[in-house]
JSON list of C-alpha atoms and ligand atoms in Angstrom, two decimals:
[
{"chain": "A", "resi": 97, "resn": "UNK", "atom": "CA", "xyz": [-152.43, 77.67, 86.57]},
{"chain": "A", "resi": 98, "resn": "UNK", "atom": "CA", "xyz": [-154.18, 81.11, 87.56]},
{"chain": "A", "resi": 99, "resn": "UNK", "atom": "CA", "xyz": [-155.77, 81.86, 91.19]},
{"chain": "A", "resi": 100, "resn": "UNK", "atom": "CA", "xyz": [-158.78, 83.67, 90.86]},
{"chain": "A", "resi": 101, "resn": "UNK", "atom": "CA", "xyz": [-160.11, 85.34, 93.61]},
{"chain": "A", "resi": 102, "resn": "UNK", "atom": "CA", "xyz": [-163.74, 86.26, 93.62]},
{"chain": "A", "resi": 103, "resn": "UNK", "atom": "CA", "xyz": [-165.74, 88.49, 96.06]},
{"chain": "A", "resi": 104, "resn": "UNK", "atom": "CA", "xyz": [-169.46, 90.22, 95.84]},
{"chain": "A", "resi": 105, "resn": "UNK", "atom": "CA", "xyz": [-167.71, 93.40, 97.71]},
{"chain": "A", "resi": 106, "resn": "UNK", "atom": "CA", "xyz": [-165.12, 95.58, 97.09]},
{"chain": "A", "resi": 107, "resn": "UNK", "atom": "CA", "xyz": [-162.31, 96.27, 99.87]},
{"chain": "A", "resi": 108, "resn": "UNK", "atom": "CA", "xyz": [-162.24, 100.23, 100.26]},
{"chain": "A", "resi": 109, "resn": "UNK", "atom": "CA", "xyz": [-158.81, 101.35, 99.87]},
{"chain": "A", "resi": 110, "resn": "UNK", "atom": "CA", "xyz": [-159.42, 103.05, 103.54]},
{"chain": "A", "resi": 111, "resn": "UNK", "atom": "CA", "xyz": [-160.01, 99.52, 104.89]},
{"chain": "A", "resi": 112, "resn": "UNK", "atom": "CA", "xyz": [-157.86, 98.59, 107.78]},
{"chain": "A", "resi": 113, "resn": "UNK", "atom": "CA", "xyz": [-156.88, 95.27, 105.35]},
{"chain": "A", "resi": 114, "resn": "UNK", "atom": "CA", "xyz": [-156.33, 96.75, 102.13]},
{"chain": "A", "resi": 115, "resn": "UNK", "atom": "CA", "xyz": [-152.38, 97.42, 102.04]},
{"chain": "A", "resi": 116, "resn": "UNK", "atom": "CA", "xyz": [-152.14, 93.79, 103.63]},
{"chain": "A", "resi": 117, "resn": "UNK", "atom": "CA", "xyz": [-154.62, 92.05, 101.09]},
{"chain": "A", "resi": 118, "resn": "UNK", "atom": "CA", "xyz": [-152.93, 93.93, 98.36]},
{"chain": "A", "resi": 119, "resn": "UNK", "atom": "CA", "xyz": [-149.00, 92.86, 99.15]},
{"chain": "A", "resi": 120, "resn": "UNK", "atom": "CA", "xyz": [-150.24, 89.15, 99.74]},
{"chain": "A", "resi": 121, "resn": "UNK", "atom": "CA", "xyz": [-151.44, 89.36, 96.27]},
{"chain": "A", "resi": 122, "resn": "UNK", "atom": "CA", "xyz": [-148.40, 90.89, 94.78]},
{"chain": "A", "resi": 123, "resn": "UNK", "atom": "CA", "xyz": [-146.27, 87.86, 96.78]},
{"chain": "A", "resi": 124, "resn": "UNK", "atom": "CA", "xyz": [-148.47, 85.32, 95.40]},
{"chain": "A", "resi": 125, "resn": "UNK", "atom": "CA", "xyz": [-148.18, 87.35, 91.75]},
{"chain": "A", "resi": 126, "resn": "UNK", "atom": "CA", "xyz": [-144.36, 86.00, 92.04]},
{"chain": "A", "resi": 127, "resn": "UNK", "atom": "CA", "xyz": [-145.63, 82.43, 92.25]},
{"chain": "A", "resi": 128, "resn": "UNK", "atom": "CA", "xyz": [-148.59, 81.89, 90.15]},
{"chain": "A", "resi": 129, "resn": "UNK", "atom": "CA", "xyz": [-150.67, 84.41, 87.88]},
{"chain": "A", "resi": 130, "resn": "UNK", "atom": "CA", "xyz": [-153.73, 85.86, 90.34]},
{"chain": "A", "resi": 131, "resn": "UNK", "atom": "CA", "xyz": [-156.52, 87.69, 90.15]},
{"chain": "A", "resi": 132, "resn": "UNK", "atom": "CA", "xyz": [-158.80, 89.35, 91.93]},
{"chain": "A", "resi": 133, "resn": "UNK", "atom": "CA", "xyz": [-162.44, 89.73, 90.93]},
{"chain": "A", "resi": 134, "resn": "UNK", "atom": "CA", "xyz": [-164.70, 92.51, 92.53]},
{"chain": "A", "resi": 135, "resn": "UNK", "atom": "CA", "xyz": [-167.95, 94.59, 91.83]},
{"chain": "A", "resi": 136, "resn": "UNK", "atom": "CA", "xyz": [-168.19, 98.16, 90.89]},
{"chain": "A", "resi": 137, "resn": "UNK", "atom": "CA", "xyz": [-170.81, 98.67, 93.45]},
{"chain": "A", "resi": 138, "resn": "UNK", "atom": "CA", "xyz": [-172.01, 97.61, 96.24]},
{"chain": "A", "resi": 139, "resn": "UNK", "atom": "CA", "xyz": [-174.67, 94.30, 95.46]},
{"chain": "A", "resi": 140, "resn": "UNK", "atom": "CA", "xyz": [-177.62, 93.35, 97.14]},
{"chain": "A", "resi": 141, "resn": "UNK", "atom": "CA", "xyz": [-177.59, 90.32, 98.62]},
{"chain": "A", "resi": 142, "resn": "UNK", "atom": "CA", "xyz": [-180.43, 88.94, 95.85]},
{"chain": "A", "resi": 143, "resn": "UNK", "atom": "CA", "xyz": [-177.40, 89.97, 93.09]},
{"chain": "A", "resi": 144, "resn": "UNK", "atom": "CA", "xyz": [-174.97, 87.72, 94.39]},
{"chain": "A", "resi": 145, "resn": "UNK", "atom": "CA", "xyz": [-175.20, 84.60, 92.51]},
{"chain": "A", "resi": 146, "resn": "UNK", "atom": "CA", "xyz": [-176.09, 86.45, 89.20]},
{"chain": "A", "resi": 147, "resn": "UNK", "atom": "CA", "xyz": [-172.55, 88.12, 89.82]},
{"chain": "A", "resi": 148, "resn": "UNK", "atom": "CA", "xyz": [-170.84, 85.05, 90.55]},
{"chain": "A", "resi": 149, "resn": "UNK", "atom": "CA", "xyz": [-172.72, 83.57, 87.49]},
{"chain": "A", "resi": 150, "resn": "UNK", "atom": "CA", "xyz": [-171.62, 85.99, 85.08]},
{"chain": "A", "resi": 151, "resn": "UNK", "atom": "CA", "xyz": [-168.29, 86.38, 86.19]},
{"chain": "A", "resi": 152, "resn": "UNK", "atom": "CA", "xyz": [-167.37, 82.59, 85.96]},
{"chain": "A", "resi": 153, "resn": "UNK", "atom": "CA", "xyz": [-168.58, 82.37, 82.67]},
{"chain": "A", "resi": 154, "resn": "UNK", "atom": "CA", "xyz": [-166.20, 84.51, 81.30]},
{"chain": "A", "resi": 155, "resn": "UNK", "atom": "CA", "xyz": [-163.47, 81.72, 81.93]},
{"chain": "A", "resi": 156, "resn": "UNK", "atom": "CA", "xyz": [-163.26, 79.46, 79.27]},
{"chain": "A", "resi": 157, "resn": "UNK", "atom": "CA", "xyz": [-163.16, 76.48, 81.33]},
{"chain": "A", "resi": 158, "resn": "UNK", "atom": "CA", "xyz": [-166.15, 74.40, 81.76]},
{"chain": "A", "resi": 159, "resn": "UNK", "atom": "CA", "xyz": [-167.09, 73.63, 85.43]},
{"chain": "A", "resi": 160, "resn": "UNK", "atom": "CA", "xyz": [-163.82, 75.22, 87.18]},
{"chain": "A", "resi": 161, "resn": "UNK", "atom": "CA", "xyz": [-162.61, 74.22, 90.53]},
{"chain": "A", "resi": 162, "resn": "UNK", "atom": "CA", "xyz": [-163.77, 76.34, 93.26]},
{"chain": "A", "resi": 163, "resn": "UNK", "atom": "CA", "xyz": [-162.55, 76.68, 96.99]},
{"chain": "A", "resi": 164, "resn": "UNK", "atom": "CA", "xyz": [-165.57, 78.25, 98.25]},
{"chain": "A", "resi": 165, "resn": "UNK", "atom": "CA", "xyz": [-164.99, 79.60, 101.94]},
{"chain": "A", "resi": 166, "resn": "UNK", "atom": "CA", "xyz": [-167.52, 79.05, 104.55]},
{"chain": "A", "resi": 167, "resn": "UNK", "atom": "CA", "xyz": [-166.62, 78.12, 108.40]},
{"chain": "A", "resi": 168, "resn": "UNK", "atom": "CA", "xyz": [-168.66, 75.23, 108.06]},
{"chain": "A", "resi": 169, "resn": "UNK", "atom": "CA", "xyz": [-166.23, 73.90, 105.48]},
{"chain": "A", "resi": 170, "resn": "UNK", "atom": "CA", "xyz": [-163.00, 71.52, 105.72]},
{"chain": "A", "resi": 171, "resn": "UNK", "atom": "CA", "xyz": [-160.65, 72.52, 108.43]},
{"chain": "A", "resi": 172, "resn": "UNK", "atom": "CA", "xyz": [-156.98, 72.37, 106.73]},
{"chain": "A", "resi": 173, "resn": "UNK", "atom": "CA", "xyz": [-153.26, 72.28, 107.71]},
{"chain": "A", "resi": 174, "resn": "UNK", "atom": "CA", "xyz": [-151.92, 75.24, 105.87]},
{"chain": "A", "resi": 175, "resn": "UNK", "atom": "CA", "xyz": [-149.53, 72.24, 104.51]},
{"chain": "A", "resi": 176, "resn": "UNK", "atom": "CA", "xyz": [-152.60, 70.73, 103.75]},
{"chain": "A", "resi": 177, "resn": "UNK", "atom": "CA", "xyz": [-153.85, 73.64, 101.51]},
{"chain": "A", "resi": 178, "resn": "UNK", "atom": "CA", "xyz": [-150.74, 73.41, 99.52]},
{"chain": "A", "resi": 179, "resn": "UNK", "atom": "CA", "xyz": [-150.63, 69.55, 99.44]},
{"chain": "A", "resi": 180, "resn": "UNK", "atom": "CA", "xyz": [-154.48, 70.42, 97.19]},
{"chain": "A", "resi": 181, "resn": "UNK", "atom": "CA", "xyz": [-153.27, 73.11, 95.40]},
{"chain": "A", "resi": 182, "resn": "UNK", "atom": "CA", "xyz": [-150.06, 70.50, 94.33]},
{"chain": "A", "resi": 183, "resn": "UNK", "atom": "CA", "xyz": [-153.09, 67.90, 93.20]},
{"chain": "A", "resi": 184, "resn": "UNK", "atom": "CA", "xyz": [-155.23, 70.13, 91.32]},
{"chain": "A", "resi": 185, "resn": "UNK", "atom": "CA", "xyz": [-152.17, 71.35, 89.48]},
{"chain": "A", "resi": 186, "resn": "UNK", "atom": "CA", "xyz": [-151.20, 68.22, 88.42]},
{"chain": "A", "resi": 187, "resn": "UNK", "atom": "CA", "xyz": [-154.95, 67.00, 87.52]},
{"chain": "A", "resi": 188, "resn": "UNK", "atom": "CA", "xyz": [-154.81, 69.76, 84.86]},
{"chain": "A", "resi": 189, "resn": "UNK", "atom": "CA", "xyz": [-156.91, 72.33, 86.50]},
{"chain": "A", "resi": 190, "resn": "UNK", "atom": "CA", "xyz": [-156.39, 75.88, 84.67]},
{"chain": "A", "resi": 191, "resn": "UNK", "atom": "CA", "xyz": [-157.59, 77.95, 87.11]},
{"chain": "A", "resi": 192, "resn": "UNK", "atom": "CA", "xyz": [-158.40, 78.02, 90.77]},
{"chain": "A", "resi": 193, "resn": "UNK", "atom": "CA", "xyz": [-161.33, 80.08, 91.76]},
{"chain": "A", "resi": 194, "resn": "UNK", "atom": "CA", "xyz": [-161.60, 81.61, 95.82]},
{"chain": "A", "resi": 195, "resn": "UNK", "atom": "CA", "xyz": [-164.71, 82.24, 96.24]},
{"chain": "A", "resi": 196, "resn": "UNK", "atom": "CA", "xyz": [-165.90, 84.42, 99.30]},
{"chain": "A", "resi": 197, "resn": "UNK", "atom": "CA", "xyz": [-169.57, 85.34, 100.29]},
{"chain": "A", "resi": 198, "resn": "UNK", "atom": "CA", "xyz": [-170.76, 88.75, 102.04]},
{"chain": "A", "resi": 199, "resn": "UNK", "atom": "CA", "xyz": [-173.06, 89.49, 104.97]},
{"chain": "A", "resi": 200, "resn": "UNK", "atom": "CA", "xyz": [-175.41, 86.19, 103.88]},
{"chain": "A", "resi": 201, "resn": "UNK", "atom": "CA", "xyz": [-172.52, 83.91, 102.78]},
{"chain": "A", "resi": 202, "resn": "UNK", "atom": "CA", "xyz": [-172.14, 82.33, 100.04]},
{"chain": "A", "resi": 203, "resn": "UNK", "atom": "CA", "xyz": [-175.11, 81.18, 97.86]},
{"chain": "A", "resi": 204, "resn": "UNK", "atom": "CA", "xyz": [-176.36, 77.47, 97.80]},
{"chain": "A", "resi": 205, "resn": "UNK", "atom": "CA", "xyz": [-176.35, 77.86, 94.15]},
{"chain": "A", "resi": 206, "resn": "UNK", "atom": "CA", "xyz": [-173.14, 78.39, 93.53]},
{"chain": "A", "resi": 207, "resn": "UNK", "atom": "CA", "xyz": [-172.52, 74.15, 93.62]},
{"chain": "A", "resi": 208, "resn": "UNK", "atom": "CA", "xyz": [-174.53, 74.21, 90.38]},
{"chain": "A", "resi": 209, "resn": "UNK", "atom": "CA", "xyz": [-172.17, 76.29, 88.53]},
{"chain": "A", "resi": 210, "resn": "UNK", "atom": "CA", "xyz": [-168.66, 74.84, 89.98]},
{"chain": "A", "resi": 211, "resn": "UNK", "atom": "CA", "xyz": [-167.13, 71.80, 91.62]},
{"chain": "A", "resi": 212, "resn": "UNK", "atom": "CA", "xyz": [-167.18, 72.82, 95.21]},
{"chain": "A", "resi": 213, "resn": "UNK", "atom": "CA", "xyz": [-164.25, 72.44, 97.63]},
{"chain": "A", "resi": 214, "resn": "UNK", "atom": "CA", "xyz": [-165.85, 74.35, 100.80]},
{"chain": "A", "resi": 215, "resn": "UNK", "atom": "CA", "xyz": [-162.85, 74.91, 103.18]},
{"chain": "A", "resi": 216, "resn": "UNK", "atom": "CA", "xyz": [-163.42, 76.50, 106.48]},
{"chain": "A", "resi": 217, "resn": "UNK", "atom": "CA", "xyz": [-160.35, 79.02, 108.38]},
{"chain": "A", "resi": 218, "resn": "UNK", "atom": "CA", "xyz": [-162.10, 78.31, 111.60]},
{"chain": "A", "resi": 219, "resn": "UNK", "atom": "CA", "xyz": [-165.36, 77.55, 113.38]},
{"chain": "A", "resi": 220, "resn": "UNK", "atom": "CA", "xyz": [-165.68, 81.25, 113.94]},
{"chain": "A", "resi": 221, "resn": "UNK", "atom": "CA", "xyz": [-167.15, 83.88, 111.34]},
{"chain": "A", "resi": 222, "resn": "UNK", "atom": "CA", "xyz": [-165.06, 86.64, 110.83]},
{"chain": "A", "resi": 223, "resn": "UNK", "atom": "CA", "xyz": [-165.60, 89.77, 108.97]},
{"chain": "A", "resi": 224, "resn": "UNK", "atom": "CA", "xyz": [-165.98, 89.22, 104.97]},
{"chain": "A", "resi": 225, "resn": "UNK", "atom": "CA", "xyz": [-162.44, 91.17, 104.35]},
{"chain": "A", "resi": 226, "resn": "UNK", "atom": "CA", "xyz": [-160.49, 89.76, 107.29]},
{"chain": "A", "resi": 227, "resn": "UNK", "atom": "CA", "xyz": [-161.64, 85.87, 105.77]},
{"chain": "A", "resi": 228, "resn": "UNK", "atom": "CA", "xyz": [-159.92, 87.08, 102.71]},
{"chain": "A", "resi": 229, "resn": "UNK", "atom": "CA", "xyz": [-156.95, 89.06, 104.56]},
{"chain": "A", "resi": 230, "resn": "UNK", "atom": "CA", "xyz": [-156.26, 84.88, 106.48]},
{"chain": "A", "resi": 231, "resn": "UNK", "atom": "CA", "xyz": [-156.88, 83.31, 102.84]},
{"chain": "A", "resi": 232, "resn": "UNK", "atom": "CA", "xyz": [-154.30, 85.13, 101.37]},
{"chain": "A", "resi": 233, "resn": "UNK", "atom": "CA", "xyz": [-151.52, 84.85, 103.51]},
{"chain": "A", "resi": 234, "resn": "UNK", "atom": "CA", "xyz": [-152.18, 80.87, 104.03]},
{"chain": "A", "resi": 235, "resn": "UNK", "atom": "CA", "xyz": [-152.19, 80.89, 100.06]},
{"chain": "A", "resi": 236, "resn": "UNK", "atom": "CA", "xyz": [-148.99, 82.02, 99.77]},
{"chain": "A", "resi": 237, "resn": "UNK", "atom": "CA", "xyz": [-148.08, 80.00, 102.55]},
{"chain": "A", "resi": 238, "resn": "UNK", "atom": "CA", "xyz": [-148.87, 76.91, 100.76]},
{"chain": "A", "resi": 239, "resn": "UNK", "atom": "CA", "xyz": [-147.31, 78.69, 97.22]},
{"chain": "A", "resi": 240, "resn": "UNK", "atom": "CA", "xyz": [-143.85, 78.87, 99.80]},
{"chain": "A", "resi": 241, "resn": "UNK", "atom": "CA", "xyz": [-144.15, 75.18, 101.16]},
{"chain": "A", "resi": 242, "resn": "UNK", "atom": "CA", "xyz": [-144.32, 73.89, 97.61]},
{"chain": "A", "resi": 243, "resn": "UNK", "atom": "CA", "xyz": [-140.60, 75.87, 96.42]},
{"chain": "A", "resi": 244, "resn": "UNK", "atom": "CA", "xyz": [-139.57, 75.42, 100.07]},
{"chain": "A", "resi": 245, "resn": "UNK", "atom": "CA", "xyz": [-139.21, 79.09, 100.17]},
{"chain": "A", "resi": 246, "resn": "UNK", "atom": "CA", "xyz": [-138.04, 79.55, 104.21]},
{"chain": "A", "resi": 247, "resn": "UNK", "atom": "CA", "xyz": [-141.25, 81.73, 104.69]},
{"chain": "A", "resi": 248, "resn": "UNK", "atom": "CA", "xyz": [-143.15, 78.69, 106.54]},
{"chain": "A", "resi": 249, "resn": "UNK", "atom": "CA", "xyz": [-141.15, 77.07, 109.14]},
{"chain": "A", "resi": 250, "resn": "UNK", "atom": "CA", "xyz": [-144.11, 75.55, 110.93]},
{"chain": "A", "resi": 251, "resn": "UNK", "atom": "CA", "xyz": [-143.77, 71.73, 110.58]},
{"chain": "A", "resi": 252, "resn": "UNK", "atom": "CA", "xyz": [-140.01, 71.98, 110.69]},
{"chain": "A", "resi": 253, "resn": "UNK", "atom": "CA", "xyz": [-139.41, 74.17, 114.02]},
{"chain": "A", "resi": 254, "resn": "UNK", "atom": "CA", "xyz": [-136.80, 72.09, 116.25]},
{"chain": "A", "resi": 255, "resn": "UNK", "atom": "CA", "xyz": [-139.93, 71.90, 118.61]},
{"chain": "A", "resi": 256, "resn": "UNK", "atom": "CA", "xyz": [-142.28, 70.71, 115.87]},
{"chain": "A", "resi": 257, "resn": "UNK", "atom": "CA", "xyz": [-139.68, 68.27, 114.80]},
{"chain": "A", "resi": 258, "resn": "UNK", "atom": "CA", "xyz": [-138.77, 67.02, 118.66]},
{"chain": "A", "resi": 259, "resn": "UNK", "atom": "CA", "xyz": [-142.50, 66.62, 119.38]},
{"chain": "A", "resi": 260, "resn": "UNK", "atom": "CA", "xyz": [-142.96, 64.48, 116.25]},
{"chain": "A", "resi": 261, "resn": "UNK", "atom": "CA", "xyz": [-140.07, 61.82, 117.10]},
{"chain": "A", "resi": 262, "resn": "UNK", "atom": "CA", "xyz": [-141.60, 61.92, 120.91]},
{"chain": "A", "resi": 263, "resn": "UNK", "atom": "CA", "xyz": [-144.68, 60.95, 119.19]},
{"chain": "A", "resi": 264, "resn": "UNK", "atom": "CA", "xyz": [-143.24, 57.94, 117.04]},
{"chain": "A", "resi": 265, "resn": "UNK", "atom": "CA", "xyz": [-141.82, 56.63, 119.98]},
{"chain": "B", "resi": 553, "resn": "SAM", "atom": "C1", "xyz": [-169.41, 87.72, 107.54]},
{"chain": "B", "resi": 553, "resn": "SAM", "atom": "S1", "xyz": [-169.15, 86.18, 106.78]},
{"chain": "B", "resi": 553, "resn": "SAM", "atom": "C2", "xyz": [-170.82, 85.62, 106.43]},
{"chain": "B", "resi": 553, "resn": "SAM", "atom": "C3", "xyz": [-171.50, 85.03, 107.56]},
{"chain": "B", "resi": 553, "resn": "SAM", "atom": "C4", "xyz": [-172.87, 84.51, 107.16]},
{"chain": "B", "resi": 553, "resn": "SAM", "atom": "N1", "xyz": [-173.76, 84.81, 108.22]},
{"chain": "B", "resi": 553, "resn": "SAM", "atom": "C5", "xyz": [-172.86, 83.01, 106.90]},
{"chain": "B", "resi": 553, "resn": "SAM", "atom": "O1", "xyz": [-173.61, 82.32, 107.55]},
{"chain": "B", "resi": 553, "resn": "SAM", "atom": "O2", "xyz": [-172.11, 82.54, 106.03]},
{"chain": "B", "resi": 553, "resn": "SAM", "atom": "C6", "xyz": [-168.65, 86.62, 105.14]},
{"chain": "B", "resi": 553, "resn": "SAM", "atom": "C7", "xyz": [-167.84, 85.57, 104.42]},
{"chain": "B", "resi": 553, "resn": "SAM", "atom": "O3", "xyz": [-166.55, 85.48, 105.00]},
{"chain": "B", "resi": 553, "resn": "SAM", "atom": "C8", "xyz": [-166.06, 84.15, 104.87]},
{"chain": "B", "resi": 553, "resn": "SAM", "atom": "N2", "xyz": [-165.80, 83.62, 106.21]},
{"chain": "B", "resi": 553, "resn": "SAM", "atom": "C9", "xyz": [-166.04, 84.21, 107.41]},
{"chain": "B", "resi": 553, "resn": "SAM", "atom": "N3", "xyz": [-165.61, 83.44, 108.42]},
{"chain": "B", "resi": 553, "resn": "SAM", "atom": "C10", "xyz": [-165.07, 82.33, 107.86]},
{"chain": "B", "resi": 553, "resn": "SAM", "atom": "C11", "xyz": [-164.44, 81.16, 108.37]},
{"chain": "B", "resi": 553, "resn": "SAM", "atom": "N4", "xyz": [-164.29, 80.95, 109.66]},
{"chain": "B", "resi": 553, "resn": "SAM", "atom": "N5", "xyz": [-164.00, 80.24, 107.50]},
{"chain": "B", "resi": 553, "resn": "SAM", "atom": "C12", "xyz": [-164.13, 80.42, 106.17]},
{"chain": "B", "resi": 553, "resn": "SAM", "atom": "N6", "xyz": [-164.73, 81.50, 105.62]},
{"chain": "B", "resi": 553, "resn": "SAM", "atom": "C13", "xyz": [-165.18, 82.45, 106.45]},
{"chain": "B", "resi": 553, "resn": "SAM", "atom": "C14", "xyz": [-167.14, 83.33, 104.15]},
{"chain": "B", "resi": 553, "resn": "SAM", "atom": "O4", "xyz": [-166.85, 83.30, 102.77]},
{"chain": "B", "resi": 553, "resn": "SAM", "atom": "C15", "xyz": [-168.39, 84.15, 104.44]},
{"chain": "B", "resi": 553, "resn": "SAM", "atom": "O5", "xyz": [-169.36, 83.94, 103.44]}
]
C-alpha cells in the first residue's frame, strides 16, 4: 500500500511547517511508500478540482480510497485512524489518497471521482499547512500503533490504563 498525499498548494520551504511536514514524511517513508502531490503554482480556487481530477487519474486504480479532510468530517481516536488504515489494507486497497483543500476547502466534486472518507482533526479550521503538519504526525502515529513501535503511549499510560479498570468497575 502507498499513502498519497494530495494538496492544491505548495508548502514554501520558508514556511514555519516545512522541516516538520518534511521529517513526518520521511518517518512514515520507513513504514509505507508515501507521496506527496503538489502544484507548480499557485491555483485559483476555480482550478482545484481540475487538479485533483487530473492528478488522480494518473493512478491506475479505479475509484481509490480517499480520506478527504474537512472539520466537518469524522472525529477519530488517533488509534482509531490506524484501526482504518489496518481495514483498508486488508480490503486490498493500493493506495490511500489525503486529500486537503485550500482557502475554499475542498470541492463537493471531489465525491464523484473517489470513495470519500471525510475525517475531521477538530471542530476548528486551522490553517491549510498546519491541517497537514496534525495529519502527518497522527499518520505515523497510527503507522507506530500498528508495529507497536513505543512512539504512541497514549492508551497504555499507567493513568490511561488505571482510569480504564476504574471504569469497568
Ligand atoms: C483553511 S482550511 C479551509 C477552510 C474553508 N473555509 C472551509 O470551509 O473548508 C484549509 C483546509 O485545511 C483542512 N482543515 C482545516 N481545519 C481542519 C480540521 N479541523 N479538520 C480537518 N481538516 C481541516 C481542510 O482540508 C481544509 O479544506
Amino acid at each position: 500500500m502507498r499513502y498519497i498525499f494530495i494538496t492544491p498548494w505548495k508548502i514554501p520551504k520558508n514556511s514555519l511547517l516545512y522541516d516538520f511536514i518534511q521529517e513526518f514524511f520521511s518517518r512514515i517513508s520507513k513504514h509505507t511508500p508515501v507521496q506527496h502531490i503538489f502544484p507548480s503554482s499557485q491555483l485559483n480556487p476555480n482550478e482545484v478540482l481540475a487538479f485533483y481530477t487530473k492528478e488522480i487519474k494518473k493512478f491506475s486504480v479505479e475509484n481509490p480510497l480517499c480520506i478527504a479532510l474537512d472539520e466537518n468530517g469524522e472525529n477519530l481516536s488517533s488509534s482509531g485512524l490506524a484501526k482504518n488504515l489496518e481495514q483498508y489494507e486488508v480490503k486490498g486497497e493500493k493506495i490511500v489518497l489525503f486529500c486537503l483543500g485550500g482557502a475554499y476547502g475542498l470541492p463537493e466534486e471531489l465525491k464523484s471521482i473517489v470513495k470519500i472518507d471525510l475525517i475531521s482533526l477538530s471542530r476548528m479550521t486551522f490553517p491549510h499547512e498546519m491541517a497537514l503538519a496534525v495529519l502527518v504526525e497522527q499518520v505515523y502515529r497510527a503507522r507506530c500503533i500498528l508495529s507497536n513501535h513505543p512512539y504512541h503511549h497514549g492508551d497504555k499510560s499507567p493513568l490511561a490504563l488505571s482510569l480504564q479498570k476504574y471504569k469497568k468497575k
